[in-house]
Coordinates of C-alpha atoms in Angstrom, one line a residue:
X17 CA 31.1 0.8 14.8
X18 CA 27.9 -1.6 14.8
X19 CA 28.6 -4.8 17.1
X20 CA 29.4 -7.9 15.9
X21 CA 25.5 -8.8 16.5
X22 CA 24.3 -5.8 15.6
X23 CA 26.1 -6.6 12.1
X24 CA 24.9 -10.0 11.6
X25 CA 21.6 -9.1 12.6
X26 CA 21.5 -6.8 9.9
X27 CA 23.7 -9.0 7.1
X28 CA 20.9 -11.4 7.4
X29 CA 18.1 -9.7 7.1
X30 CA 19.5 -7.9 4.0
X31 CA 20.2 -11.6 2.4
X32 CA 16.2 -12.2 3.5
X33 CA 15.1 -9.2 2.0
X34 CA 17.0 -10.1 -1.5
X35 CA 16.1 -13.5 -1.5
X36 CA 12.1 -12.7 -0.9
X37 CA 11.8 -10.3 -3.5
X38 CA 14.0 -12.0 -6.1
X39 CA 12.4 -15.0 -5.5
X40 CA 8.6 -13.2 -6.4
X41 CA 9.9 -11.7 -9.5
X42 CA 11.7 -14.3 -11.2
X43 CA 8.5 -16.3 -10.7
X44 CA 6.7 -13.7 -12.1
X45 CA 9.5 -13.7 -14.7
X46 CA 9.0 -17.9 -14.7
X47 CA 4.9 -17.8 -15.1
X48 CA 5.0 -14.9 -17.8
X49 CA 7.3 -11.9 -18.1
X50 CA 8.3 -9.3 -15.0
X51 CA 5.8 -6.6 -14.2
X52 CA 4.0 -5.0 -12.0
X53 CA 0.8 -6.4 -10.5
X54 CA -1.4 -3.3 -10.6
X55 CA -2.2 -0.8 -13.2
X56 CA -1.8 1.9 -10.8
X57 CA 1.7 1.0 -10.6
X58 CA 1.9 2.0 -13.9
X59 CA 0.3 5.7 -13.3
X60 CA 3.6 6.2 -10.6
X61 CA 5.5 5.1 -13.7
X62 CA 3.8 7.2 -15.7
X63 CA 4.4 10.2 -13.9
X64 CA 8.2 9.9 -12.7
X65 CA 9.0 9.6 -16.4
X66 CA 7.3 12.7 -17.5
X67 CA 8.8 14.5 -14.7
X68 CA 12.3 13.0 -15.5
X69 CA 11.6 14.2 -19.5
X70 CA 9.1 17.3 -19.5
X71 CA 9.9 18.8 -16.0
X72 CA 5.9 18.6 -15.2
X73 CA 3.8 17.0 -12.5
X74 CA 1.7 15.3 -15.1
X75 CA 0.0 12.4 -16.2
X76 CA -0.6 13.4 -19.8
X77 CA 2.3 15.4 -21.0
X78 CA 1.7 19.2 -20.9
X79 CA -1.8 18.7 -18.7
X80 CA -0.7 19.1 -15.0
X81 CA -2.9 17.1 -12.8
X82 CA -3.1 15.4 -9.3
X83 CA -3.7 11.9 -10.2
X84 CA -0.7 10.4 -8.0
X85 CA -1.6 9.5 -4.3
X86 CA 1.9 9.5 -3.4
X87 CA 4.2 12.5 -4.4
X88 CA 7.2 11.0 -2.8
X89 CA 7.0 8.2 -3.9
X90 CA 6.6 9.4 -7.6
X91 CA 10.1 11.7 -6.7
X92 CA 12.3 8.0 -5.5
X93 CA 10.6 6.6 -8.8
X94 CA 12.0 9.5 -11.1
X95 CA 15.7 9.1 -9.7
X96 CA 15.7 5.8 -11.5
X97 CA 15.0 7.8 -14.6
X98 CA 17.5 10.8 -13.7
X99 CA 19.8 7.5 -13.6
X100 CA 18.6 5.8 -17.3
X101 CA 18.2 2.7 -15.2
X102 CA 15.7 0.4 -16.4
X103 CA 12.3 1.2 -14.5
X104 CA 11.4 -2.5 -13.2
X105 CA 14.7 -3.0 -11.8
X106 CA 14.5 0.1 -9.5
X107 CA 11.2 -0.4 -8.5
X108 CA 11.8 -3.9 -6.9
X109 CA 15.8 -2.2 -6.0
X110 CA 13.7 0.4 -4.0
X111 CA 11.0 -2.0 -2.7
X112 CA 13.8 -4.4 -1.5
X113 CA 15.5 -1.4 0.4
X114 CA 12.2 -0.6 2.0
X115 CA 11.1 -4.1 2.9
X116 CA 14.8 -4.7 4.5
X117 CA 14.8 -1.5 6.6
X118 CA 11.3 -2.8 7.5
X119 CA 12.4 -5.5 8.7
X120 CA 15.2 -4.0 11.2
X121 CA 12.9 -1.3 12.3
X122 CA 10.4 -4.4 13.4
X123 CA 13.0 -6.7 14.7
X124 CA 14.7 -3.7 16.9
X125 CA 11.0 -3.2 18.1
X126 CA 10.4 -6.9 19.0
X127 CA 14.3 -6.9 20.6
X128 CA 13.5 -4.4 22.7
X129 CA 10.2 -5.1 23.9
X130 CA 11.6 -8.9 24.8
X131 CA 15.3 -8.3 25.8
X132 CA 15.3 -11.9 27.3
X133 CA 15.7 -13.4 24.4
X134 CA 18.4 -12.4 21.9
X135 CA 17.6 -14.5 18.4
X136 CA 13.6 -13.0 18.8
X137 CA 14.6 -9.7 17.4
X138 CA 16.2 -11.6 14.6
X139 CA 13.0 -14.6 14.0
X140 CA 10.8 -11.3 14.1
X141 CA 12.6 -9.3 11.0
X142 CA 12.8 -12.5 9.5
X143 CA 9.1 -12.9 9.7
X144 CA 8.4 -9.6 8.0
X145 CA 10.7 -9.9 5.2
X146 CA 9.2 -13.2 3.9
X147 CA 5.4 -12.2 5.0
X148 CA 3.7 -12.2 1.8
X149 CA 1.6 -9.2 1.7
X150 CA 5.0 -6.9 2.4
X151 CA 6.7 -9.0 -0.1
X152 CA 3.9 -8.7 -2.7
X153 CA 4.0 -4.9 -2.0
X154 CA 8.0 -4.3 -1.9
X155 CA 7.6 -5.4 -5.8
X156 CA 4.4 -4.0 -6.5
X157 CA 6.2 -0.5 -7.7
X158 CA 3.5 0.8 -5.3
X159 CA 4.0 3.2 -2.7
X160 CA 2.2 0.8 -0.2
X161 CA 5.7 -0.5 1.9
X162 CA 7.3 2.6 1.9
X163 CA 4.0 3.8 3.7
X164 CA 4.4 1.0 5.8
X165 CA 7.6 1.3 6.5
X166 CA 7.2 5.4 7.8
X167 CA 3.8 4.2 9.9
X168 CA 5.9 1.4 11.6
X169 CA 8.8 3.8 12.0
X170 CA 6.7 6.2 13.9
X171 CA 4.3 3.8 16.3
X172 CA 7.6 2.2 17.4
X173 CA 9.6 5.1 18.2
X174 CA 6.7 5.9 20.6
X175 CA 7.8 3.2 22.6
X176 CA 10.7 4.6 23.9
X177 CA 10.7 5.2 27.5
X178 CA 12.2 9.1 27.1
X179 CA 11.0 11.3 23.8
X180 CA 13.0 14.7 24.1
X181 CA 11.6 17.9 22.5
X182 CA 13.7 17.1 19.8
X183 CA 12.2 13.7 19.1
X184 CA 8.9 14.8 19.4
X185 CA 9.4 17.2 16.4
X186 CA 11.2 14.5 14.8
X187 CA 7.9 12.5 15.4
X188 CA 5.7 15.0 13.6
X189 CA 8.1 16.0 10.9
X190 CA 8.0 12.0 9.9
X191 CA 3.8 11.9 9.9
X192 CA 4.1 15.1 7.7
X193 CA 6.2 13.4 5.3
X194 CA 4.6 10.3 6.0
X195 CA 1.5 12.2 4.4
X196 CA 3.2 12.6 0.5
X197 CA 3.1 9.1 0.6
X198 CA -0.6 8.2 1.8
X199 CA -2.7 10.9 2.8
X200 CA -4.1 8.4 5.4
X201 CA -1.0 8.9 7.6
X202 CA -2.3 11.8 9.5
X203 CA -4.0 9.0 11.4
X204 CA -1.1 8.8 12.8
X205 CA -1.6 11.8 15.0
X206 CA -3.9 10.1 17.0
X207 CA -1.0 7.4 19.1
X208 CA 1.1 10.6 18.9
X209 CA -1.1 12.7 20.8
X210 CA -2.5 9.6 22.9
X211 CA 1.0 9.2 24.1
X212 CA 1.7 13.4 24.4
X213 CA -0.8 13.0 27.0
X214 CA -0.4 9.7 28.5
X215 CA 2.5 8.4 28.0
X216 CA 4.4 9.9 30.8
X217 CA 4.2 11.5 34.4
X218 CA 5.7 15.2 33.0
X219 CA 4.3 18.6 33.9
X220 CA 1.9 19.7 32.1
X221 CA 3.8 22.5 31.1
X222 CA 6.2 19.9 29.6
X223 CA 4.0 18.1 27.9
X224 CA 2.3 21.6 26.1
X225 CA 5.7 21.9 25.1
X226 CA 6.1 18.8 23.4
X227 CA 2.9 19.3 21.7
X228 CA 4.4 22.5 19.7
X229 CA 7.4 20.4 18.6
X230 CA 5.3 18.3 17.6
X231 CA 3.0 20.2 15.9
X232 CA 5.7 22.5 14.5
X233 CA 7.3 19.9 12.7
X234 CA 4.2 18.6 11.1
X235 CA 2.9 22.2 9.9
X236 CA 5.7 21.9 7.1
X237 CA 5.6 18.6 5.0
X238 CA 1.9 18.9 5.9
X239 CA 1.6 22.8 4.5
X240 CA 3.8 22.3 1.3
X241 CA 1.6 18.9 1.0
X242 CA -1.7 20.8 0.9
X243 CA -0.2 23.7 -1.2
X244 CA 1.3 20.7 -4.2
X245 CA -2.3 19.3 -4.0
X246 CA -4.0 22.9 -4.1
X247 CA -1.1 23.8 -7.6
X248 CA -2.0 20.5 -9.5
X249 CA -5.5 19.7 -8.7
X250 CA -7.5 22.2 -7.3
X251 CA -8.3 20.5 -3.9
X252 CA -5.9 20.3 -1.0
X253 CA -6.2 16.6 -0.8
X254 CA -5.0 14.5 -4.5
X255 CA -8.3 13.3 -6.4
X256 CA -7.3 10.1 -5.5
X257 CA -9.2 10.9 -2.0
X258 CA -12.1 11.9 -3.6
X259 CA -12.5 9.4 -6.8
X260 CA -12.0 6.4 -4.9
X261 CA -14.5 7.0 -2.0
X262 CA -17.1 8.0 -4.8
X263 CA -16.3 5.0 -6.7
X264 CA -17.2 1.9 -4.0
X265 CA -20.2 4.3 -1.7
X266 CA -22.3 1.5 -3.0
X267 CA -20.4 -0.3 -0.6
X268 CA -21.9 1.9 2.5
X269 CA -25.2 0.2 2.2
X270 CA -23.0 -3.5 3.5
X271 CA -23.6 -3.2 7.4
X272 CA -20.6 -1.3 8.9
X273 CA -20.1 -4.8 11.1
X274 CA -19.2 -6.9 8.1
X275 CA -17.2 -4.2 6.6
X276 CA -15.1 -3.9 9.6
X277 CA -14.6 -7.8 10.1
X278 CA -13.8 -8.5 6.0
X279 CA -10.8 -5.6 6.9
X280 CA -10.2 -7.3 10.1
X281 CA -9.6 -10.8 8.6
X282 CA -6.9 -9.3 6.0
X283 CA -4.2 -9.8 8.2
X284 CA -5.2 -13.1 9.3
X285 CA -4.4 -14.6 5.7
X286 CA -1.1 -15.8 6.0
X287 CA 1.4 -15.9 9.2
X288 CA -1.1 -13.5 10.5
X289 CA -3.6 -16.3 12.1
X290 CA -0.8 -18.3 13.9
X291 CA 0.3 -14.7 15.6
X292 CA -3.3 -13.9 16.8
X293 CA -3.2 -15.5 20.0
X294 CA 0.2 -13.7 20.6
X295 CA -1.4 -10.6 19.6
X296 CA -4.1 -10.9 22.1
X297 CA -1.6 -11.9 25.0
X298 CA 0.8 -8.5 23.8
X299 CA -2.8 -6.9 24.3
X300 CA -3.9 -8.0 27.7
X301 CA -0.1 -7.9 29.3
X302 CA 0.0 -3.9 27.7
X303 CA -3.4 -3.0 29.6
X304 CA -1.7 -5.1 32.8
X305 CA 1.3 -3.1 32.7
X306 CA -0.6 0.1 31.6
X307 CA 2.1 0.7 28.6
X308 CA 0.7 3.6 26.8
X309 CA 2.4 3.7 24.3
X310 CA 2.0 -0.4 23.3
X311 CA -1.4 0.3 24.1
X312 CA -1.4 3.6 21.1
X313 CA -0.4 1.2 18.7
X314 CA -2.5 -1.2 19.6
X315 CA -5.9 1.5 19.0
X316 CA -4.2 2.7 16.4
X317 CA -4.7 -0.7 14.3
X318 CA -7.8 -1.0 15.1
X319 CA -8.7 2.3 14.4
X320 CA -7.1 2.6 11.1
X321 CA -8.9 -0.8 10.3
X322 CA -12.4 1.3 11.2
X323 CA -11.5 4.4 8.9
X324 CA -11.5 1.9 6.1
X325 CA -14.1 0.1 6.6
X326 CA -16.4 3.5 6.8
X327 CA -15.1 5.1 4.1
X328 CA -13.4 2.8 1.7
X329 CA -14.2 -0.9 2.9
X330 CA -12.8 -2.8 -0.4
X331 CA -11.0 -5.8 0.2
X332 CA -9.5 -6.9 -3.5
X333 CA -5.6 -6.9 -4.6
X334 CA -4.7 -8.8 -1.0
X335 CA -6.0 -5.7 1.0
X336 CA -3.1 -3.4 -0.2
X337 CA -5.6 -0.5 1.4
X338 CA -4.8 -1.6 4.6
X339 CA -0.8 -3.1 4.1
X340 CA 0.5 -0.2 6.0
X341 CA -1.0 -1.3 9.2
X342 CA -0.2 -4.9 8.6
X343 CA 3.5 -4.9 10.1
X344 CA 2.8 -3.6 13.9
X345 CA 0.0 -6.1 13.7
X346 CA 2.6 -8.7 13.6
X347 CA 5.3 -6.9 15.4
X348 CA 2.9 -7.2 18.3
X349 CA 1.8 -10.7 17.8
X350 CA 5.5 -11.6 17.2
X351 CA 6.3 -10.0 20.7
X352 CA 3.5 -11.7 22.3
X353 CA 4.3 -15.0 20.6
X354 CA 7.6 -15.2 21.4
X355 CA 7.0 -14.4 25.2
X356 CA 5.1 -17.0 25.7
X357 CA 6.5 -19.7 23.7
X358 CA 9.9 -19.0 25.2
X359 CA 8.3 -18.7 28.6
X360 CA 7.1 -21.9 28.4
X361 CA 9.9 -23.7 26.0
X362 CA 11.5 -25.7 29.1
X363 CA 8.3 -25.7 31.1
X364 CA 7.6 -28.3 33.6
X365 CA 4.4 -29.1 32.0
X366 CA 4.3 -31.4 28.7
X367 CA 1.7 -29.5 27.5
X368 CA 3.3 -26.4 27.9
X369 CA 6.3 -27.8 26.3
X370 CA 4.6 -29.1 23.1
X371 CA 2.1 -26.5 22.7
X372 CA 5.7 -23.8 22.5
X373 CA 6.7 -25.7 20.1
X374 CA 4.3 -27.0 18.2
X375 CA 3.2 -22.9 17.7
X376 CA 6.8 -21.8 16.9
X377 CA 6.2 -24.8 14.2
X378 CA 3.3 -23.5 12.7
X379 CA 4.4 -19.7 12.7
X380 CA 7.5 -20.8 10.5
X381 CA 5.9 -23.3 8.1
X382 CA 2.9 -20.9 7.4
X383 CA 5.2 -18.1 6.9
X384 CA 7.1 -20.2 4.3
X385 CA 3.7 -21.7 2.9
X386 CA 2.2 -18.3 2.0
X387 CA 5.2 -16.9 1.1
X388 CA 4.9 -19.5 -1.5
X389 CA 1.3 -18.7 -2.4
X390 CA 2.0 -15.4 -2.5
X391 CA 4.8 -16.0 -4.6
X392 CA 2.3 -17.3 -7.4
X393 CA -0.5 -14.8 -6.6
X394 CA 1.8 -12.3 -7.3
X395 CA 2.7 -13.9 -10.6
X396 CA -0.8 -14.4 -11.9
X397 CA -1.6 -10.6 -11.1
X398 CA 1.5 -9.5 -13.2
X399 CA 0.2 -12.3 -16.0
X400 CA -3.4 -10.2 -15.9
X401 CA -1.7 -7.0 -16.3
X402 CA 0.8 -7.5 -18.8
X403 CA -1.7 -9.7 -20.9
X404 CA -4.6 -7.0 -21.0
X405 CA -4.2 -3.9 -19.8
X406 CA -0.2 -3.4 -21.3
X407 CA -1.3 -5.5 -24.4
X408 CA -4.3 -3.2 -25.1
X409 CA -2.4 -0.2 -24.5
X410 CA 0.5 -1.2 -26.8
X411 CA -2.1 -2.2 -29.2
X412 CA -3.8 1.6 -29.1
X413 CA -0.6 3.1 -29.2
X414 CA -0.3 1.1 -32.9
X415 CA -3.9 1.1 -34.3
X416 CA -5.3 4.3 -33.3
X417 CA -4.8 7.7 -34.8
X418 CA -2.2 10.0 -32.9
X419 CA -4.7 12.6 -32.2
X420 CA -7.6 9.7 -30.9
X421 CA -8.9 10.4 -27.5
X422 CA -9.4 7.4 -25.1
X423 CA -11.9 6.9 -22.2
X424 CA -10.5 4.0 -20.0
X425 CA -11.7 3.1 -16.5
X426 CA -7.7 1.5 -16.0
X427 CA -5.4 4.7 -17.2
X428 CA -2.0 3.4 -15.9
X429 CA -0.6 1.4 -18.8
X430 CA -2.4 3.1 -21.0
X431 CA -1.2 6.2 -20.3
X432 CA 2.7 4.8 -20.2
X433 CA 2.5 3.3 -23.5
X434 CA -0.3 4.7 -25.8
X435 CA 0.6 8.3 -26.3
X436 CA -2.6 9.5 -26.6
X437 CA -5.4 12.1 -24.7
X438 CA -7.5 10.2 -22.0
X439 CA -10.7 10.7 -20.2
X440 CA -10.5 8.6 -16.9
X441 CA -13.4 7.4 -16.0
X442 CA -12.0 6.5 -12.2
X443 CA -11.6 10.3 -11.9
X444 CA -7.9 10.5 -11.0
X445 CA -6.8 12.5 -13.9
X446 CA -10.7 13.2 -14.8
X447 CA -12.1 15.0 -11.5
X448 CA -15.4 16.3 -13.2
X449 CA -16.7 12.9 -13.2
X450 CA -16.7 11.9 -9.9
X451 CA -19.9 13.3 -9.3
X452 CA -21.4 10.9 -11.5
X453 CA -18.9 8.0 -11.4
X454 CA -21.0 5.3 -11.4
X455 CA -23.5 6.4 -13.6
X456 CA -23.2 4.9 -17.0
X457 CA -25.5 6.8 -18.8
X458 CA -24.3 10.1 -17.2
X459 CA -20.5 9.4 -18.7
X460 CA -22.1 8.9 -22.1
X461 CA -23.2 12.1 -22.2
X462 CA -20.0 13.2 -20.8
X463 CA -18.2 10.8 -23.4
X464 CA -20.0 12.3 -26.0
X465 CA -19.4 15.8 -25.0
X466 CA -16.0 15.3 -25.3
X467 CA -16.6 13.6 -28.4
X468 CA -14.4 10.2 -27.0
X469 CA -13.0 8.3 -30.1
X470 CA -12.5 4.8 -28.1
X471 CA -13.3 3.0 -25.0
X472 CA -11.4 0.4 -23.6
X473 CA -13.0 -1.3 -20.6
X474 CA -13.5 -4.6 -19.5
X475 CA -16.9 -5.3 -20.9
X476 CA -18.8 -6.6 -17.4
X477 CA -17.7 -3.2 -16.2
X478 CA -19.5 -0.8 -18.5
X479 CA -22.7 -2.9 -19.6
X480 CA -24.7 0.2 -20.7
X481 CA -21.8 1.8 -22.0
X482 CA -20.5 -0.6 -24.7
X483 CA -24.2 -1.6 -25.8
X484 CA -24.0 1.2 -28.7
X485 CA -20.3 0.9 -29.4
X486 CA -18.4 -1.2 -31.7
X487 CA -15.8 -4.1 -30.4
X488 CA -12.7 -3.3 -32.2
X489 CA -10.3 -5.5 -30.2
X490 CA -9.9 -7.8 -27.4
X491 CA -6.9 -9.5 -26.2
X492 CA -7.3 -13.2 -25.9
X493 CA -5.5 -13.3 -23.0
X494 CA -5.8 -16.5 -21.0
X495 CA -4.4 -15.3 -17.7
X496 CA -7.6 -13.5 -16.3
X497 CA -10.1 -15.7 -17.8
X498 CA -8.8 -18.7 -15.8
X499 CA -8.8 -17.0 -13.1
X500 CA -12.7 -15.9 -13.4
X501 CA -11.7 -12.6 -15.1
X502 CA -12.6 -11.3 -18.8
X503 CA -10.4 -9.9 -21.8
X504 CA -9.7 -6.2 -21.7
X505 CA -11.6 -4.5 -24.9
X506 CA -11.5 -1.7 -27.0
X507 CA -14.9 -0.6 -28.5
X508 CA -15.5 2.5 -31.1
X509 CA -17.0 5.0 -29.0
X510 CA -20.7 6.0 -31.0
X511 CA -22.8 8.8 -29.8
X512 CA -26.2 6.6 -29.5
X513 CA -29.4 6.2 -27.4
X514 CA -26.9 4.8 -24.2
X515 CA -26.5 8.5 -23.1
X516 CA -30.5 9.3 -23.6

């Protein structure tokens, strides 16, 4: 039997986590229709239904592929087909779930790492059930929170003072499974070895033990991983791993400096900034107190911060890359927040005194602010999605021969709704162009060789491209012009001088 705290504790952060995500969807709902806020969302979609009707990992129906970054994630998303419920409504069902078991996992953490306090376990799930970024991803249909939640499941069980054998294969049978949902999870290892060795006083012999549990429950979600990837793509990582790196290396050439402080900043947007301090003070008291295991978790940010900014430093859709990391960011700044404000709450110095609050202020009203302003950001995304890429696709579903092949950059709506071959030109379902990616006139002659029918682009995308080819539509939408966008297009595709 829970305790009576224990079940109030966990009452309201349910309420929280239902209240923040129906709150972004019926404005969403309000501002245009409900939808997702990515096209990618739509490729998850895309997949779980064809797995739910055809029994096949595929994107396009009887052509297996590895197009999906997050196998798991595509297996929760077919359940909801398995149960004929409608597909938006158990996405956000899911994403709520996640978010609110998010939200314990972080308040417990905070709890336990300041027992003095009892209601700043509570404030601290609270926080992360209306931050905007893990509310914007809970209804994204992305696999981004679940990630999140399986990363922030991990780093805080390494706090625990005792980690039995058991736990420790526990520990690595999580990061393997961690990995079907973002390949970047292996990171992980790194605080889990860092805390193997460090993290207590145990015989060495002890600690090589540990390691094998460890290691032996990785080996299997990570070998069966590798193996799905090797069946439906080829490779033992999804082409997800490869297209997007190829697609932004132009970014390389941006000094590794800026790239790191544009991912470092990402956080900040939002309830982030007023927790910095308190993240710092976390940081300094964990190298005081030599806490190893804080201290993993602490690297471990930082460090998953670098990775992306050397080898996939893009910062658009609200730094979704990097979500995952975002909740021990403010599980740590929430600890370190609440010490000292607490600490200092009665103090015998005014300053002290009014400074406590004056932060504890500013932590609730930007958290309610930005979950505001996310709140609309998320609408408008769903507005541009909806508007162009599901209205094109819907329209090429109607006005294009059965048999017409498609080359599209965005594939996720198209591919729900237009029944029709495709040639990806991110390379998720199209591997053999990510060689040449970002070469327009190399993907004409590709285009032409597989004598492409249409392409539908946004037109500032594909300049070269679309100088020899026919507009045939364009949506009108008004949602991603005013917000400095363009009109998805659809343009005849015509063998000209563009691949010459």
């Amino acid at each position: 039997m829970l305790k009576s705290d224990s079940r109030k504790f966990i009452l309201i952060l349910a309420i929280a986590a239902i209240l923040s995500t129906s709150g972004y969807v019926l404005w969403s709902r309000s501002f245009y229709q409900i939808g997702y806020p990515l096209d990618d969302s739509w490729i998850y979609q895309t997949y779980a239904r064809n797995l739910s009707q055809f029994r096949e990992w595929s994107f396009i129906p009887g052509e297996i592929s590895g197009g999906s970054t997050g196998p798991f994630w595509v297996l929760f998303l077919t359940i909801g087909y398995w149960l004929r419920l409608d597909h938006h409504l158990w996405a956000f069902l899911l994403g709520t779930v996640v978010l609110f078991l998010l939200g314990v996992v972080g308040g417990a953490a905070v709890k336990s790492l300041y027992p003095q306090n009892k209601s700043a376990g509570l404030l601290a799930g609270l926080m992360l059930v209306f931050e905007w970024h893990l509310v914007w991803a809970s209804v994204s249909g992305m696999e981004t929170i679940l990630a999140a939640l399986l990363v922030t499941s991990t780093l805080v069980f390494l706090f625990k003072p005792e980690i039995s054998a058991k736990d420790w294969f526990l520990i690595g049978f999580v990061v393997g499974v961690s990995i079907w949902v973002r390949p970047d999870s292996i990171l992980l290892m790194g605080p889990v070895g860092f805390v193997l060795v460090f993290g207590s006083q145990s015989p060495l012999t002890k600690k090589f033990k540990h390691s094998v549990f460890v290691l032996l429950g990785l080996m299997i979600p990570v070998g069966l991983y590798l193996l799905f990837n090797q069946i439906v793509s080829g490779s033992v990582w999804p082409n997800t791993f490869y297209a997007k790196q190829a697609e932004y290396a132009a970014h390389q050439n941006i000094p590794i400096t800026t790239r790191y402080g544009q991912q470092l900043v990402l956080p900040l947007i939002g309830a982030g900034i007023t927790l910095f301090p308190g993240f710092i003070f976390a940081f300094l008291n964990t190298i005081k107190a030599r806490n190893w295991a804080l201290f993993a978790a602490f690297v471990w940010f930082f460090g998953y911060l670098a990775v992306f900014a050397w080898r996939l430093p893009v910062t658009y859709q609200h730094g979704r890359y990097i979500i995952p990391a975002m909740p021990i960011y403010f599980i740590l700044g929430s600890a370190g927040t609440f010490k000292w404000c607490f600490a200092h709450w009665h103090s015998e110095w005014l300053i002290f005194r009014v400074l406590s609050k004056v932060w504890s202020f500013s932590c609730v009203s930007v958290t309610i602010l930005f979950g505001l302003l996310g709140a609309k950001a998320y609408a408008e995304d769903v507005a541009i999605i909806e508007s162009e890429m599901v209205t094109t696709a819907r329209w090429i579903h109607t006005n294009t021969d059965s048999n017409a092949l498609i080359a599209a950059h965005d594939i996720g709506a198209l591919g729900y709704f237009s029944e029709r071959q495709i040639i990806d030109l991110a390379g998720l379902i199209s591997p053999d162009v990510i060689p040449f990616i970002r070469d327009e006139r190399q993907l004409a002659v590709y285009l032409d060789e597989k004598e492409a029918d249409y392409l539908m682009t946004f037109p500032d995308w594909y300049p070269i491209l679309i100088s020899g080819s026919k507009l045939i539509f364009q949506t009108n939408g008004v949602y991603s012009p005013n917000l400095g966008g363009e009109n998805m297009a659809v343009y005849e595709w015509e063998s000209t001088n563009v691949s010459k």
